[in-house]
PDB file of C-alpha atoms in Angstrom:
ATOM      1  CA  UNK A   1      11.131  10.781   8.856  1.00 58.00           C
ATOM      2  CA  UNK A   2       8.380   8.106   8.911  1.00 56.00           C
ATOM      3  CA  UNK A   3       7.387   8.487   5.444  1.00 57.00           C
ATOM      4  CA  UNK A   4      10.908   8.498   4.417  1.00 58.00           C
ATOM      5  CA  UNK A   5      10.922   5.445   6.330  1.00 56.00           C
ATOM      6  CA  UNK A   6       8.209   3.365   4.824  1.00 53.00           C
ATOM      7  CA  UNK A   7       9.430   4.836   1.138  1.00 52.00           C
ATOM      8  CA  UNK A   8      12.884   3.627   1.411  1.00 55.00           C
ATOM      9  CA  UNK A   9      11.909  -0.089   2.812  1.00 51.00           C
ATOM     10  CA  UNK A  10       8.457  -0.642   3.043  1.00 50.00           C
ATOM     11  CA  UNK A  11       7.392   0.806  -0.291  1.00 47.00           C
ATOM     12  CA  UNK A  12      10.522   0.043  -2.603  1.00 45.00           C
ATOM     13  CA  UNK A  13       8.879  -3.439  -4.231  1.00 44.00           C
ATOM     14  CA  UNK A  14       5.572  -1.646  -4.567  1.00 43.00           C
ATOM     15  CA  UNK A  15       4.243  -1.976  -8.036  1.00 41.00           C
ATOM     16  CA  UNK A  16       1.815   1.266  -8.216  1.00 44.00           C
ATOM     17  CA  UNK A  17       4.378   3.611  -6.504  1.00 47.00           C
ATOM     18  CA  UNK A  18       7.421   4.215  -4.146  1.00 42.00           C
ATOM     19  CA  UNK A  19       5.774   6.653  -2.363  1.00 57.00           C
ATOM     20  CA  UNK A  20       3.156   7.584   0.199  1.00 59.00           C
ATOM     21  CA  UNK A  21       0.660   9.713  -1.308  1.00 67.00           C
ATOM     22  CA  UNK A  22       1.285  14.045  -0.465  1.00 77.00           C
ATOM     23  CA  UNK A  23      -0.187  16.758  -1.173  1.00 82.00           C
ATOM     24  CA  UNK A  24       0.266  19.776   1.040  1.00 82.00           C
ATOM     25  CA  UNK A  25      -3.271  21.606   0.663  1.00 83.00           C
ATOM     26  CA  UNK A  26      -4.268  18.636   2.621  1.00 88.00           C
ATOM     27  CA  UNK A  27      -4.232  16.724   6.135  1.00 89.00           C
ATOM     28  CA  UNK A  28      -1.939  13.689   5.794  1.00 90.00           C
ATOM     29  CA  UNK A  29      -4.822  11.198   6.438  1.00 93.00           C
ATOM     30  CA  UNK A  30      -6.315  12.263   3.318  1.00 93.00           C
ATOM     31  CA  UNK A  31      -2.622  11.290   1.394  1.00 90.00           C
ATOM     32  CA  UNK A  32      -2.759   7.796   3.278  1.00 92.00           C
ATOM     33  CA  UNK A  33      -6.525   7.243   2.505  1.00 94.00           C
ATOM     34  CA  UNK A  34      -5.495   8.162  -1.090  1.00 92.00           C
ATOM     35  CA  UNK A  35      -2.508   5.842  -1.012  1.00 92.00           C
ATOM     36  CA  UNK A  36      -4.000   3.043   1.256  1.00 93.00           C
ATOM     37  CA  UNK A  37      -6.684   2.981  -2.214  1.00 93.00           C
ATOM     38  CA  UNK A  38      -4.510   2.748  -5.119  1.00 90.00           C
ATOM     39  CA  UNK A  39      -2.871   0.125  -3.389  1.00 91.00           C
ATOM     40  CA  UNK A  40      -6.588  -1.756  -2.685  1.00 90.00           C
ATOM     41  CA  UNK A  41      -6.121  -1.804   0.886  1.00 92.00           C
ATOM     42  CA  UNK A  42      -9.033  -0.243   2.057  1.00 95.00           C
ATOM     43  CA  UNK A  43     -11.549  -2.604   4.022  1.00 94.00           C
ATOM     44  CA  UNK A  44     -13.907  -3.339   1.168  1.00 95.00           C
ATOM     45  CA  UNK A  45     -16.162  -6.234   0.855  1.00 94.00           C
ATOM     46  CA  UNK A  46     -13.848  -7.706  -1.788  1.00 94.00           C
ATOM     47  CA  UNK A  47     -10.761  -6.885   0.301  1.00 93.00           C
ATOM     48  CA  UNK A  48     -12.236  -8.455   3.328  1.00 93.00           C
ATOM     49  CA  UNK A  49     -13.575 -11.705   2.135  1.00 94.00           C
ATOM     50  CA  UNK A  50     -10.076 -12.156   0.310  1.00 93.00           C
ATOM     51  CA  UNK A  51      -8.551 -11.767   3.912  1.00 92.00           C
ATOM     52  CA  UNK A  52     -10.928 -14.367   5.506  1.00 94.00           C
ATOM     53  CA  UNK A  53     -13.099 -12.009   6.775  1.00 93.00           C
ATOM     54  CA  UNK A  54     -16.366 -13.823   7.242  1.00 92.00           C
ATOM     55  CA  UNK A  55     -19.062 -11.322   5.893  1.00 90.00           C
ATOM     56  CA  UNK A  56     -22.771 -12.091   4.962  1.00 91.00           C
ATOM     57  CA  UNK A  57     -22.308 -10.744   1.248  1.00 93.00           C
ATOM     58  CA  UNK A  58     -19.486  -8.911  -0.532  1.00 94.00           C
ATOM     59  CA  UNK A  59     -22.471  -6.911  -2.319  1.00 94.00           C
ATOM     60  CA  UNK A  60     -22.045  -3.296  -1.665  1.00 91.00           C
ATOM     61  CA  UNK A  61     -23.289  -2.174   1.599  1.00 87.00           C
ATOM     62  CA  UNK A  62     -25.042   0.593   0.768  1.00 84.00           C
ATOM     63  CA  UNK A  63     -27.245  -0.496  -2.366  1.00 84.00           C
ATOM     64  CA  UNK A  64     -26.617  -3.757  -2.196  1.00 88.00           C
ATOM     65  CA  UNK A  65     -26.684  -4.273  -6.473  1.00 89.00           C
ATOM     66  CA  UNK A  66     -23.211  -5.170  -7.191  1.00 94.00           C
ATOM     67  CA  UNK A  67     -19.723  -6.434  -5.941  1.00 95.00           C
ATOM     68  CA  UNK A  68     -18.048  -3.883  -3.139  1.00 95.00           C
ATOM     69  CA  UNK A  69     -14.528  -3.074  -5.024  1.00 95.00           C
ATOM     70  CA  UNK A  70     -12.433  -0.459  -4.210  1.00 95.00           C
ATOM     71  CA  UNK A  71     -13.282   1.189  -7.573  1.00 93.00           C
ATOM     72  CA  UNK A  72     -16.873   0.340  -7.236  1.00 94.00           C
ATOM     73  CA  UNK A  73     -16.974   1.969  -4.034  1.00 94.00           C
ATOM     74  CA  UNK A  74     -14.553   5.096  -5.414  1.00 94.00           C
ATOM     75  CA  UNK A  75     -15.928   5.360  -8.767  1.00 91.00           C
ATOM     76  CA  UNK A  76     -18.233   2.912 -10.096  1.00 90.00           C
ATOM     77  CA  UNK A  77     -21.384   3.500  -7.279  1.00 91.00           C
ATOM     78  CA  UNK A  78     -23.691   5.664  -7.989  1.00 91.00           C
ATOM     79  CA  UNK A  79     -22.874   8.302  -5.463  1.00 91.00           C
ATOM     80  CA  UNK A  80     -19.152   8.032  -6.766  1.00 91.00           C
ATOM     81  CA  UNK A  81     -20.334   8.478 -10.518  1.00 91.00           C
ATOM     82  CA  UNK A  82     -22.516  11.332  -9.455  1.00 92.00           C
ATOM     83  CA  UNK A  83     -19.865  12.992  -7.335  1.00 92.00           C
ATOM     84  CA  UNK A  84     -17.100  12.892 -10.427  1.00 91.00           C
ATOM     85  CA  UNK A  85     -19.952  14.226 -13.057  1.00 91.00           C
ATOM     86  CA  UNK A  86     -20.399  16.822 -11.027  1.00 93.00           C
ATOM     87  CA  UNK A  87     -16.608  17.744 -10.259  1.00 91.00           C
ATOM     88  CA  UNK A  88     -16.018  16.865 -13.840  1.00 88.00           C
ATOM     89  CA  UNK A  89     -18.509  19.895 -14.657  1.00 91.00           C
ATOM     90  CA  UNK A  90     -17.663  22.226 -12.422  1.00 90.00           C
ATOM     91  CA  UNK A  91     -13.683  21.923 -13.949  1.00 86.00           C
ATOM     92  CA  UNK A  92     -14.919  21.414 -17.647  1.00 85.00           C
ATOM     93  CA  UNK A  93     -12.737  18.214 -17.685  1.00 79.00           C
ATOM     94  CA  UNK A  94     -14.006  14.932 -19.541  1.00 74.00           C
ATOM     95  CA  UNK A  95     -14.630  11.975 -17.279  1.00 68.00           C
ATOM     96  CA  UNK A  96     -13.888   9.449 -20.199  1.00 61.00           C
ATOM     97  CA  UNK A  97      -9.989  10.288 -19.691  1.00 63.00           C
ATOM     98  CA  UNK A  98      -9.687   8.576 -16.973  1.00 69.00           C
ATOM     99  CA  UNK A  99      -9.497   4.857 -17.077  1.00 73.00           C
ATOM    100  CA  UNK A 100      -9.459   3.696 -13.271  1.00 80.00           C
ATOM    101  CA  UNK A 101      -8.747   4.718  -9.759  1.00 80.00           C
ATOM    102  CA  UNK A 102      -5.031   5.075 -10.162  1.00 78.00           C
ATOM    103  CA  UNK A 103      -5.226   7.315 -13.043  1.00 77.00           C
ATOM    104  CA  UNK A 104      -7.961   8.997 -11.357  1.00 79.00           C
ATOM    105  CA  UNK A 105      -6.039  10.219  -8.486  1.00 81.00           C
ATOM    106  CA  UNK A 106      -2.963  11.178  -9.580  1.00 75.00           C
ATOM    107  CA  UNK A 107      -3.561  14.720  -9.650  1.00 66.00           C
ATOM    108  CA  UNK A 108      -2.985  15.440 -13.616  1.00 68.00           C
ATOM    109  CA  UNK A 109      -5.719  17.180 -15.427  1.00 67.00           C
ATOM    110  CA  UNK A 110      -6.030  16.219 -18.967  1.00 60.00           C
ATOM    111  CA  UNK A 111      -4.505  19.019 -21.298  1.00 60.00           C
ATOM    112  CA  UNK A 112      -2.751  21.203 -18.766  1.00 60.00           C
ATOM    113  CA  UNK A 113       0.357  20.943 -17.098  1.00 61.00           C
ATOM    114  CA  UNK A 114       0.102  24.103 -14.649  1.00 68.00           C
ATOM    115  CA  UNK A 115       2.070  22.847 -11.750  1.00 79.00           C
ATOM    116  CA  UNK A 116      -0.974  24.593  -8.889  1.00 81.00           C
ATOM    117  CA  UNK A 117      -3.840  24.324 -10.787  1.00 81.00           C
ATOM    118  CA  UNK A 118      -2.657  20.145 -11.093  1.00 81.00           C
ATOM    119  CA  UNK A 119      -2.133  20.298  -6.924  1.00 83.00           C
ATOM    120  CA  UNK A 120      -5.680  21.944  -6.707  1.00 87.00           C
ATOM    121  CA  UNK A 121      -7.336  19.501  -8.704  1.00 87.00           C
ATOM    122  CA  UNK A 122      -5.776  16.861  -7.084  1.00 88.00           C
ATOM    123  CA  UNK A 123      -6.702  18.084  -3.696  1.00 91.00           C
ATOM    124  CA  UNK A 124     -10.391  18.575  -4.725  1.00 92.00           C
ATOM    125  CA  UNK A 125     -10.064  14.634  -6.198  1.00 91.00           C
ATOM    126  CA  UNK A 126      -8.643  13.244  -3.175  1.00 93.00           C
ATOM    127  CA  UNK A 127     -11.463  14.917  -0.629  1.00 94.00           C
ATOM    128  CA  UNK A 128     -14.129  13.604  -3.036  1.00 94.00           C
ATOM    129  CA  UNK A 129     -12.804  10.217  -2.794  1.00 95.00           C
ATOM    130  CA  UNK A 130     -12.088  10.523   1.077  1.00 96.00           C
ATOM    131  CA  UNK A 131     -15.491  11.800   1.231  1.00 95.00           C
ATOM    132  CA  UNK A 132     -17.598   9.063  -0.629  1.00 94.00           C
ATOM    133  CA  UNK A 133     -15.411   6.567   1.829  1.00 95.00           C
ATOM    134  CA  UNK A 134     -16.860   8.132   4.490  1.00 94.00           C
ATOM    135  CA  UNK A 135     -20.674   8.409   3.183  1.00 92.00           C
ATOM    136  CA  UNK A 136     -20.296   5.005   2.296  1.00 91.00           C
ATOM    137  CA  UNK A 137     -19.323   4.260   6.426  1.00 91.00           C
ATOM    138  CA  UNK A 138     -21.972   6.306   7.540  1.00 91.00           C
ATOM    139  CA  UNK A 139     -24.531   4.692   5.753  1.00 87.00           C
ATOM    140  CA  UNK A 140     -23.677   0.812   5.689  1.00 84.00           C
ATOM    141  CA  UNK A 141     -23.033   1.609   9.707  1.00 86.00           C
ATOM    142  CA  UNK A 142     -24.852   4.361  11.048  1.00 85.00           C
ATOM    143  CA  UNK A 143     -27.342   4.674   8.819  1.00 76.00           C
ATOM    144  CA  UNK A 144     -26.716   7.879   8.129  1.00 76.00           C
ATOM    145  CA  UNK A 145     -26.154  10.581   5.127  1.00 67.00           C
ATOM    146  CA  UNK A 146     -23.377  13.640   5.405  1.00 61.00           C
ATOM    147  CA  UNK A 147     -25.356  16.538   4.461  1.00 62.00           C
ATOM    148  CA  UNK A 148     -25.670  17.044   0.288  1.00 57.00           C
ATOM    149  CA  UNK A 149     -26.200  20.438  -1.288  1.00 53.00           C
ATOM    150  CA  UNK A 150     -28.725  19.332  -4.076  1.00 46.00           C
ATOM    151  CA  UNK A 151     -28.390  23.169  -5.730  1.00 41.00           C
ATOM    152  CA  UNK A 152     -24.556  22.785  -7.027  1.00 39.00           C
ATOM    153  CA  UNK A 153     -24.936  23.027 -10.757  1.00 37.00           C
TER     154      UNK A 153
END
């Protein structure tokens, strides 16, 4: 009833989507993590300083090399772009189809339309993303590092 809710008059003027992301493999804070990022509404550097947030540097926390966006922190960083190469591998799908964070995580694999094998890779997209989010947390504030499995071919 919420989600209908904020779909119906919250959401209708939204220019990405009318919806709340869903996806039933997963927990629901996943969907909003998912959504809450194609709208660019996750605290970023970028997004922060924009809200009058007053930081030290809108450099990304973790590296420090170039501007925190929500795509640089979802795709662009090196942990993100090692992530996706490594997803993209394991599902023999190109990462060159996909041309930003929206089209990223929409749950369509290029050159197949099988309804649960498109809900499966979308589930294993939206944990990665969820994931890097929060690596990215623990290091730029705990300075730590989840666990990484360096033999996954």
């Amino acid at each position: 009833m919420f989600t209908k809710l904020l779909d119906d008059k919250i959401l209708q003027n939204s220019f990405l989507t009318n919806e709340t992301a869903r996806n039933n493999f997963l927990l629901q804070k996943i969907g909003i993590f998912i959504w809450r990022s194609k709208l660019q509404r996750i605290p970023v550097c970028v997004e922060l300083d924009k809200r009058g947030v007053d930081l030290d540097t809108i450099l990304c926390p973790v590296f420090k090399t170039e501007t925190e966006t929500v795509e640089h922190a979802l795709l662009l960083c090196s942990t993100a772009k090692d992530l996706w190469e490594r997803v993209f591998k394991w599902w023999n799908v190109r990462s060159s189809q996909y041309s930003g964070l929206c089209d990223m995580f929409n749950g369509i694999i290029p050159g197949t339309n099988t309804n649960i094998r498109s809900k499966l890779w979308q589930a294993i997209e939206w944990v990665g993303g969820y994931m890097l989010w929060r690596n990215r947390n623990l290091k730029a504030f705990e300075k730590k590092e989840l666990d990484r499995s360096d033999d996954i071919q």
